[in-house]
Amino acid sequence: MVFKPAQWPRKLRSSEWFGGTSRDNIYHRSWMKNQGLPADLFDGRPVIGICNTWSELTPCNAHLRDLAERVKRGVYEAGGLPVEFPVFSTGESALRPTAMMYRNLASMDVEEALRANPVDAVVLMVGCDKTTPALLMGAASVDIPAIAVSGGPMLNGWFRNERVGSGTALWQMSEAIKAGTMSREDFLEAEQAMSRSAGSCNTMGTASTMASMAEALGMALSGNAAIPAVDSRRRVMAQLTGRRIVQMAKDDLKPSDILTREAFENAIRANGAIGGSTNAVIHLLALAGRVGVDLTLDDWDRLGRDVPTVVNLMPSGKYLMEEFFYAGGLPVVLKMLGEGGLLHRDALTVSGGTQWDQVKDAMNWNEDVIRPVDKALTRQGGIAVLRGNLAPNGAVLKPSAASEALMVHRGRAVVFEDIDDYKTKINDDTLDIDETCIMVLKNCGPRGYPGMAEVGNMGLPPKVLKKGITDMIRISDARMSGTAYGTVVLHTSPEAAAGGPLAIVRNGDFIELDVPDRRLHLDISDAELEQRLAAWECPFTPPAGGYARLYHDHVTGADTGADFDFLHGCRGNAVGKDSH
Ligand code: FES
C-alpha cells in the first residue's frame, strides 16, 4: 500500500489546547510550564504521548521508565514534545483473578487518556502479555498515530547448564515434582535461575508472541520483538521509536492506515511460523474488532494451517528469545514468509514503507534457531480451530505444542466442574483416570473464571506422571499460558458458564478429538444433548457490582476476542468542549 503523508506544517489536535492566545490556551500552557518547559516547546510541534505501563507490580515492565527516557530523547531529537503518562498495568504474574480480566479495563484507560489529553501521537510502552494488546486496542479506538515499543525479553535462564525458559520450566518442574523425579530443594534452587534480568518472559510465550504480532502487524519498528531488555540495542530501538513517532504525527500515519486485513493476515501467518501463543487468537480478534476488520476464528485456521513452525523456541522447541535475536529475529521469519508467498509484502508499517522493505535484507545467522522450511519443527504450525457439538462456536489447539500420537483420539471424559474441583481431585490416587482418558475442565471461560484463566493446561494426575506419561488430552473453556504445552483444547465456545455444551459433559461420556479433521465431538445423541442443555442451570450468581459486574455483563465470547461489546469499533479522537 502506498501511503500519502499529510501536508506539513498543519494544525495539530494539541493546538486546541496550546495553540493560541486565549485565556484557556494560556491556562493549558502555563500549568505545563511548571515542569520547566521552555515557551518554544509550544510552537506547534507535535506533542507525543508516551503511554507507559511501568509498574513495580508488573516486573516484566519495571524497566520501562528508563526506556521511556530513551523514547523522549528521540522525540526531542526529531523536534517533538514528549509527555509521559501512566496507564493501568496488567502484570501477568501477580494480578488476580487474572490479568486478562483487566485487559479491557487497561484498553479503556488508554483510549480515554489519549482522547482527553493534548497529544497528537503516542508511543505505547509495552511488555508483559496483556499490556501489548491493551495498548494497541486503546490506541486503535482513538486512531491517532501510534507505535509500540516493547520492553524486550529477559536473558536466558540457566540452571545446571540447562536453559530455563520462563513459565515452560515452571510447568515442567512442577510435573517432575509430582512424578518424583525432582526434589523440592532443587525446585527452590531453580527459582533463583529463572528470571535473570529485566524484561518479559524469555520463551515464545504470550509476551514475545504479542511483541512479534505488533511487529508483524506493522505497528512496531522492524526488529522490535526480540532484542533482549538489557541489550543496549533495546535502548536504541526506544530512541529510534521516539524519532519515528514525530514524523508519523506530521504525516498523520494512523493505526487505521496500518491495521488492514492484510496486516492481520500477515500476523496470523507469522504466529504460525514462530509457534506463537494461543492467546494471540483472542487479542488479534479483539484488536480487529476495534478497527472494523472482520476477522474470524476460521481465518486463523485457514491462514495458519499451511504455515510451518520454523522458530525453534520453547515451549514448542529448544531455544529462547535471546537466541532468536542473535539469529536475526522476526525479520528473518517475515522474509521467509514473503519468499514462500505467505506475506502481503506491500502491507504498510509504522516506517511509512512496506513490510517487505523492512525485511527483505534480513539474514538468518543460526539455522537451528530459525529453521529452513525443509527442517521445520512442524509442517503445519498455526492454530487448529476445532468445531463440533462440543464447540459449536469453535475451540483452539496449538499443534506445534501437542503430541502427534494424541491428535486423533477417542477417550473417556473425566470431568472437573471448576478449577477448585480439579485441585481437590487431581492428586487423589483413587481418581478413576488413566492416560487414555480426556480431562475436561468447565467454568473457566471469560465469565466463568473472570478473565478466562490460564489453567487449560491442567497438570496431569501424579499416578499417570509416575508411569512416565507427560501428555494427555485436556479440554476446557480456559486459556493457557503461551509458555505452556501439551495436547490442550482451549477457548471452547460458548463457554460452560454461558450454557455452552461443555457445561453438560458428564464423567464417563466419550469424546472424540480429530485434529486433522478439525473435529471435537461429544459422543451422545442429539436428543440427549438437547435434553441436558434444557436442564442446565447456571451455577453462578453474577458479581454484585463494580468492574467485575461490568466485565460479567459485557464481555463477549472467546471466539470473538473477549472484548466488551460496547468497545467494538473506533470512536475517533474528537476533542470534547473545554470546561475552563
Ligand atoms: Fe510478564 Fe510472562 S509474566 S511476560
Short mmCIF file of N, CA and C and ligand atoms in Angstrom, two decimals, residues 58-61 90-93 127-129 154 166 199-203 206-208 481 483, ligand 1:
data_model
loop_
_atom_site.label_atom_id
_atom_site.label_comp_id
_atom_site.label_asym_id
_atom_site.label_seq_id
_atom_site.Cartn_x
_atom_site.Cartn_y
_atom_site.Cartn_z
N THR A 58 4.35 -5.01 37.98
CA THR A 58 4.45 -5.73 36.69
C THR A 58 5.94 -5.88 36.41
N PRO A 59 6.56 -6.89 37.03
CA PRO A 59 8.02 -6.94 36.97
C PRO A 59 8.57 -6.97 35.55
N CYS A 60 7.82 -7.52 34.64
CA CYS A 60 8.27 -7.58 33.24
C CYS A 60 8.39 -6.18 32.63
N ASN A 61 7.70 -5.21 33.23
CA ASN A 61 7.71 -3.85 32.68
C ASN A 61 8.39 -2.86 33.63
N THR A 90 -1.17 -4.29 33.39
CA THR A 90 -1.69 -5.64 33.60
C THR A 90 -0.54 -6.64 33.74
N GLY A 91 -0.05 -6.79 34.94
CA GLY A 91 1.06 -7.71 35.18
C GLY A 91 0.55 -9.15 35.30
N GLU A 92 1.12 -10.00 34.48
CA GLU A 92 0.62 -11.38 34.39
C GLU A 92 0.89 -12.18 35.66
N SER A 93 2.05 -11.92 36.28
CA SER A 93 2.49 -12.81 37.34
C SER A 93 1.80 -12.54 38.68
N GLY A 127 5.05 -4.66 27.22
CA GLY A 127 5.96 -5.75 27.55
C GLY A 127 5.18 -6.98 27.95
N CYS A 128 4.79 -7.03 29.24
CA CYS A 128 4.10 -8.21 29.75
C CYS A 128 2.82 -8.46 28.94
N ASP A 129 2.43 -9.73 28.91
CA ASP A 129 1.42 -10.25 27.97
C ASP A 129 0.32 -9.28 27.55
N MET A 154 13.60 -11.14 28.85
CA MET A 154 14.71 -11.39 29.78
C MET A 154 15.81 -12.19 29.07
N SER A 166 11.16 -19.18 30.80
CA SER A 166 10.12 -18.61 31.68
C SER A 166 8.82 -19.37 31.50
N GLY A 199 12.92 -7.57 32.01
CA GLY A 199 12.31 -7.99 30.75
C GLY A 199 11.15 -8.94 30.94
N SER A 200 10.55 -9.32 29.84
CA SER A 200 9.38 -10.19 29.84
C SER A 200 9.84 -11.64 29.64
N CYS A 201 8.90 -12.57 29.67
CA CYS A 201 9.23 -14.00 29.58
C CYS A 201 10.12 -14.27 28.36
N ASN A 202 11.12 -15.12 28.58
CA ASN A 202 12.13 -15.33 27.53
C ASN A 202 11.77 -16.46 26.57
N THR A 203 10.65 -17.11 26.81
CA THR A 203 10.14 -18.13 25.89
C THR A 203 9.31 -17.45 24.80
N THR A 206 3.30 -15.57 25.61
CA THR A 206 2.38 -14.56 25.07
C THR A 206 3.06 -13.21 24.90
N ALA A 207 3.94 -12.83 25.81
CA ALA A 207 4.58 -11.52 25.67
C ALA A 207 5.42 -11.46 24.40
N SER A 208 6.26 -12.49 24.18
CA SER A 208 7.09 -12.49 22.98
C SER A 208 6.23 -12.64 21.73
N SER A 481 -1.25 -20.47 29.24
CA SER A 481 -0.10 -19.60 29.10
C SER A 481 0.59 -19.89 27.78
N THR A 483 3.53 -19.99 27.41
CA THR A 483 4.73 -20.75 27.71
C THR A 483 4.43 -22.23 27.92
FE1 FES B 1 5.13 -10.97 32.17
FE2 FES B 1 5.42 -13.51 31.18
S1 FES B 1 4.76 -12.87 33.16
S2 FES B 1 5.74 -11.63 30.22
#
